[in-house]
CSV table of C-alpha atoms in Angstrom, one decimal:
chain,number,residue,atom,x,y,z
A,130,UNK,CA,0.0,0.0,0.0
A,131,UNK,CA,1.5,3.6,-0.7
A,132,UNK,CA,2.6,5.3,1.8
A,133,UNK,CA,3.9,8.8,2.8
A,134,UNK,CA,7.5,8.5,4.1
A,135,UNK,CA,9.2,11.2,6.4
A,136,UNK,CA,13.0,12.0,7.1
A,137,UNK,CA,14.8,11.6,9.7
A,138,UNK,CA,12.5,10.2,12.1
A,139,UNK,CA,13.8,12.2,14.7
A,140,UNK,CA,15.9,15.2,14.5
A,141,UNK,CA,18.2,17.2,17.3
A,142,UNK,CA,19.4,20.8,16.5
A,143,UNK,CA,20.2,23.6,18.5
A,144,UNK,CA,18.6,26.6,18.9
A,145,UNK,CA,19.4,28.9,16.4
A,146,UNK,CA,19.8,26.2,13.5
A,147,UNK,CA,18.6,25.6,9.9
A,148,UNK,CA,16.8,22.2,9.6
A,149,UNK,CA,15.3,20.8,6.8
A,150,UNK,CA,12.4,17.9,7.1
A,151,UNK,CA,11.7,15.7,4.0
A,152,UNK,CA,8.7,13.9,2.5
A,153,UNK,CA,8.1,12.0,0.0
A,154,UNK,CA,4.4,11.9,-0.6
A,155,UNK,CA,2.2,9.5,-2.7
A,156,UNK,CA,3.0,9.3,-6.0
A,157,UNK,CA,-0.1,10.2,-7.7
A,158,UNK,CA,-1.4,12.1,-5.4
A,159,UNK,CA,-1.8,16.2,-6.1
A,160,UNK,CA,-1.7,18.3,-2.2
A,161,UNK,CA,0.6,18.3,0.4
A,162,UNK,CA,0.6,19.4,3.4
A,163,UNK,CA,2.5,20.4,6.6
A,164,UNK,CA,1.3,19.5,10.4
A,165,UNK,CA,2.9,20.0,13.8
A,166,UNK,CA,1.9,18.5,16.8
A,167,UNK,CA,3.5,20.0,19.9
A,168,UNK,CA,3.6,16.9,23.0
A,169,UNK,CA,0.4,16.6,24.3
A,170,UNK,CA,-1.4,19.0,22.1
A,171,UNK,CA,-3.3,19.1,19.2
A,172,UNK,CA,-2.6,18.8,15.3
A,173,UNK,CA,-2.0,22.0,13.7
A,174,UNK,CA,-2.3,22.9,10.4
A,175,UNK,CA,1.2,24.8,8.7
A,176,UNK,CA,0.8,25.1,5.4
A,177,UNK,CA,-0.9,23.0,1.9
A,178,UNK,CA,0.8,23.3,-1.1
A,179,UNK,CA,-0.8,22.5,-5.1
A,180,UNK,CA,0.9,23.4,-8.3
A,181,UNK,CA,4.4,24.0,-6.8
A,182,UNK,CA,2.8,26.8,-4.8
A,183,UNK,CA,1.4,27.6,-1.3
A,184,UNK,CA,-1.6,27.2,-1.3
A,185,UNK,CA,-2.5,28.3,1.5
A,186,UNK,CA,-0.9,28.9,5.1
A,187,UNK,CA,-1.8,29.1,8.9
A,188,UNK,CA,-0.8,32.0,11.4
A,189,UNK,CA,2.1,29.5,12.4
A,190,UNK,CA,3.8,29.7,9.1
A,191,UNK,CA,5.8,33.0,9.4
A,192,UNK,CA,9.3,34.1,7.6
A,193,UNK,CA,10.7,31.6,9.5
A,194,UNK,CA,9.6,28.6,7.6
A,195,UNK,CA,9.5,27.7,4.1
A,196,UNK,CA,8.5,24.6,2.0
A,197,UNK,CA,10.2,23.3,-1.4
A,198,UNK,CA,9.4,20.3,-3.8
A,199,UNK,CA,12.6,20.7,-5.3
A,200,UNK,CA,11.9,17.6,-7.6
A,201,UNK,CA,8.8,15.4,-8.6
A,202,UNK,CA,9.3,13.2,-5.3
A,203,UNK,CA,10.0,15.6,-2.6
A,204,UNK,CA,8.3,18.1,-0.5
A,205,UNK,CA,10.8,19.8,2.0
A,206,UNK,CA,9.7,21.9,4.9
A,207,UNK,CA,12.6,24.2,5.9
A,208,UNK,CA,12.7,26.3,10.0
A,209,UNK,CA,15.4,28.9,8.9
A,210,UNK,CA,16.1,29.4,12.6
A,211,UNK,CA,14.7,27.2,14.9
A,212,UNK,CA,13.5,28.7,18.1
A,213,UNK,CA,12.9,26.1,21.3
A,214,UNK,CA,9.0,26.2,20.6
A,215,UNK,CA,9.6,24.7,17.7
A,216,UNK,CA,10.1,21.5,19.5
A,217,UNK,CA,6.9,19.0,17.7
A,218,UNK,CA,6.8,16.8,15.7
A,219,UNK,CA,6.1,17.6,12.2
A,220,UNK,CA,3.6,15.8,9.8
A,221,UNK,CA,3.9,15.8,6.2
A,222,UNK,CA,0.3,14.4,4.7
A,223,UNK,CA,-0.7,14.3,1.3
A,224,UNK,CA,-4.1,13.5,-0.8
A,225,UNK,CA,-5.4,12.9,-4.3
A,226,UNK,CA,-7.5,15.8,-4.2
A,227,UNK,CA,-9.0,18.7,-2.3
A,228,UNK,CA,-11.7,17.3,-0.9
A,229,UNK,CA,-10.8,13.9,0.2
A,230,UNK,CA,-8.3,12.9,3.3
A,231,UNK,CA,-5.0,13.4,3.9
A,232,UNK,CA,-3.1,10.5,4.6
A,233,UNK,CA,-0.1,11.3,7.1
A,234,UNK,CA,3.6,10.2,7.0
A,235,UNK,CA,5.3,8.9,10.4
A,236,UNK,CA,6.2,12.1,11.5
A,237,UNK,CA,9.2,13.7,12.4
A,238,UNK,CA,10.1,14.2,15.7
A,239,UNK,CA,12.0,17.8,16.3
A,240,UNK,CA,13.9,18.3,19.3
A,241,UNK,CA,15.6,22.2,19.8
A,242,UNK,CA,17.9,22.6,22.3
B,44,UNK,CA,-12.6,30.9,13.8
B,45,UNK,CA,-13.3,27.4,14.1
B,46,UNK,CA,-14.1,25.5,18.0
B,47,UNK,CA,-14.2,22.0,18.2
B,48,UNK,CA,-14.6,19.8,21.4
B,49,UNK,CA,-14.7,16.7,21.9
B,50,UNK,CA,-13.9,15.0,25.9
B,51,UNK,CA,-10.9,14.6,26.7
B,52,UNK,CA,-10.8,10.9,28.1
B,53,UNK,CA,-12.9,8.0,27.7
B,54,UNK,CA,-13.0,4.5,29.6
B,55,UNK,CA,-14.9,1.1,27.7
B,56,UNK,CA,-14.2,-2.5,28.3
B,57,UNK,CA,-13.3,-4.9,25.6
B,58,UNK,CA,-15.9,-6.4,23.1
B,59,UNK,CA,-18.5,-3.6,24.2
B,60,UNK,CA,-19.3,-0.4,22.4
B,61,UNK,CA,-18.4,3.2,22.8
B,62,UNK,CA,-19.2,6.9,21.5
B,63,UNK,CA,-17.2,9.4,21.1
B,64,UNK,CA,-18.8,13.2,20.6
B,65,UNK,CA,-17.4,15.2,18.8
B,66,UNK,CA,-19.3,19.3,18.1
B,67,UNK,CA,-18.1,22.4,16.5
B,68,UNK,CA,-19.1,25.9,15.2
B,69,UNK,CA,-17.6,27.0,11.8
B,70,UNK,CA,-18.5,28.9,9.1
B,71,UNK,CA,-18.4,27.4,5.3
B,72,UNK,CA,-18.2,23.3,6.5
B,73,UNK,CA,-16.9,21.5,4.3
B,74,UNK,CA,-17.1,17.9,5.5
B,75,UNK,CA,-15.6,16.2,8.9
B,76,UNK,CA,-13.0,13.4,9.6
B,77,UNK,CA,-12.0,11.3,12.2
B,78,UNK,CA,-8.8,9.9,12.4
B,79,UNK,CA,-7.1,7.7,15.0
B,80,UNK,CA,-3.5,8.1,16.5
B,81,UNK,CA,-2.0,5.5,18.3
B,82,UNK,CA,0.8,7.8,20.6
B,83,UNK,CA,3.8,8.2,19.5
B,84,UNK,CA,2.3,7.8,15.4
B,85,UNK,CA,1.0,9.7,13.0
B,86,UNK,CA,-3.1,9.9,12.4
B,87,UNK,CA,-4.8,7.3,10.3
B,88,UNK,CA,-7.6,8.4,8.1
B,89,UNK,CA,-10.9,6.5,9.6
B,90,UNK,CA,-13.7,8.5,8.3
B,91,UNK,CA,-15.4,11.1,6.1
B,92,UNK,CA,-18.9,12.7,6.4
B,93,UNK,CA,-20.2,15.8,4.4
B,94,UNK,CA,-23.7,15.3,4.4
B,95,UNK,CA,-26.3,13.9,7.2
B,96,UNK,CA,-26.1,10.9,8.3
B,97,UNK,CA,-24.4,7.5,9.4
B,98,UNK,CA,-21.4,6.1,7.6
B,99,UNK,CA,-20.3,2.0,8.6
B,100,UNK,CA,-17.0,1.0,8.0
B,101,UNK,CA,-16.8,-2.1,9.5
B,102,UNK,CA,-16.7,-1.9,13.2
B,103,UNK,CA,-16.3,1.7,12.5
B,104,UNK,CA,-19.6,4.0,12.6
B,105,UNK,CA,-19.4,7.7,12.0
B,106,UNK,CA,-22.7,9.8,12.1
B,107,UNK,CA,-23.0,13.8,11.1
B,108,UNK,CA,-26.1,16.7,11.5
B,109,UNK,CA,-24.7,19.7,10.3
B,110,UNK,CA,-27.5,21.5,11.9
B,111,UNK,CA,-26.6,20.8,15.0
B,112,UNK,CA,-22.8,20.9,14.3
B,113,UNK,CA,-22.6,17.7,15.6
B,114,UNK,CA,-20.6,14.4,14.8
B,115,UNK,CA,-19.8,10.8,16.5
B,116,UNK,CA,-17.6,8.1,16.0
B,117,UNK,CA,-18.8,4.3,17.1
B,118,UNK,CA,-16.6,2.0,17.8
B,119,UNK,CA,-18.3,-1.5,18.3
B,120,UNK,CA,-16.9,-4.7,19.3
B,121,UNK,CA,-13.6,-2.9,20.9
B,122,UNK,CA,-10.2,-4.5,20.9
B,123,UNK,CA,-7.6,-3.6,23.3
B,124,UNK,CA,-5.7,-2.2,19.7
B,125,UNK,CA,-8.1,0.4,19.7
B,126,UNK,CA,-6.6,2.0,23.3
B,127,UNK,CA,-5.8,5.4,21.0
B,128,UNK,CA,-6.3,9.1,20.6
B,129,UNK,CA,-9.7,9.8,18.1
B,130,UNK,CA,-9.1,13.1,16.9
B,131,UNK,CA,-12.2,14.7,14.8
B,132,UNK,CA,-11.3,17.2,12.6
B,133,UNK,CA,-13.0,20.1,9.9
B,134,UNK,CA,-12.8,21.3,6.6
B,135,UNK,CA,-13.9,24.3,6.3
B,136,UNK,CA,-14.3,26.7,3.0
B,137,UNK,CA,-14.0,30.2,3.6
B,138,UNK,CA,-11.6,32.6,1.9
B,139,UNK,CA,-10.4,29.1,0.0
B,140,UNK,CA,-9.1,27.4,3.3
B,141,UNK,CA,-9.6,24.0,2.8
B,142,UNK,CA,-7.1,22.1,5.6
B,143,UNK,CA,-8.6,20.4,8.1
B,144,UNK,CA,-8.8,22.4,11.3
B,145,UNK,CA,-8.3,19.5,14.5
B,146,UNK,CA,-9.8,19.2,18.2
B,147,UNK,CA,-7.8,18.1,20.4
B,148,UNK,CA,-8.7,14.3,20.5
B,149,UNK,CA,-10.3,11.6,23.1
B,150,UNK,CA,-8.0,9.4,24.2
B,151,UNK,CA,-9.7,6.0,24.3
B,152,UNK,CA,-8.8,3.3,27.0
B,153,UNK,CA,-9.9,0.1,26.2
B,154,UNK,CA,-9.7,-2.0,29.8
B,155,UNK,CA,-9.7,-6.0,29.5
């Protein structure tokens, strides 16, 4: 069954730091999408993404993070300089269309220190 | 803005059933989702209603009344495997938002 993979699974960085998460979402499908959960609270919407453009964004996604699909597999989310509430973990999800589910990658689990 | 609650904690024995309530006030809804996260893992997709009524998916039940902004997921038949967060989610449509706005989730315990 398809499947939307995430890397790393878990990623350390100090405070301060660049990181880059990657997905790779399901082939044929056409949105993507960005979550964070922060422990022990709820899912968050970041950002969607259609047509190699933002699509549309939540008051979360500020200057500080951007997203990429620098090829036809990819779909980067990048936290120019991580800040120690940043600490979540991050879920890429994509779906075939707009109006049907996301399925979600594993996450990745980000740890600022 | 959207609000969506749904209780925080829920108890139900094995092999019996449970509901879990889920209500919310939005403008422009655009159909509602309930996915299940096991801690630790991502949320899997369990079900999808955008107009009135009961959807079955196997032991999995989801009912909707949009005028009463109100949703449930039944679980029938529980297995200790279904001890997990249920988180209900939105979609709503105004000013082209489409991406699913979350509650915070039950968690489910499921006691032997």
């Amino acid at each position: 069954e398809p499947e939307v993979t995430q890397t790393p699974s878990h990623q350390v960085t100090q405070m301060g730091q660049e990181v880059i998460l990657r997905c790779v979402p399901i082939s044929n499908h056409l949105y993507f999408y960005w979550y964070r959960q922060i422990l022990g609270q709820k899912v968050e919407f970041l950002v969607s993404f259609y047509n190699n453009e933002i699509s549309e964004k939540s008051e979360i996604f500020d200057d500080q993070f951007s997203v990429e699909r620098p090829d036809g597999s990819n779909f980067t989310l990048k936290i120019r300089s991580t800040k120690l509430e940043d600490s979540a973990m991050y879920f890429c999800a994509s779906g075939p269309d707009r109006n049907t589910e996301a399925f979600f990658g594993q996450g990745t689990r980000l740890t600022v220190v | 803005g959207q609000n969506i609650d749904q209780p925080t904690e829920m108890t139900a024995t094995e092999g019996a059933i449970v509901q879990i309530n889920c209500t919310y006030q939005t403008s422009g809804f655009n159909g509602l989702f309930w996915y299940q996260q096991h801690a630790g893992e991502a949320p899997t997709f369990l079900s999808y209603n955008v107009l009135d009524g009961l959807e079955e998916k196997g032991r999995f039940s989801s009912f909707l009344s949009r005028s009463k902004g109100y949703s449930y997921l039944l679980l029938k038949e529980l297995q200790m495997k279904d001890s997990a967060s249920y988180l209900c989610a939105v979609r709503v449509m105004d000013t082209g938002r489409r991406a699913l706005t979350f509650g915070s989730g039950t968690r489910l315990q499921v006691q032997p």
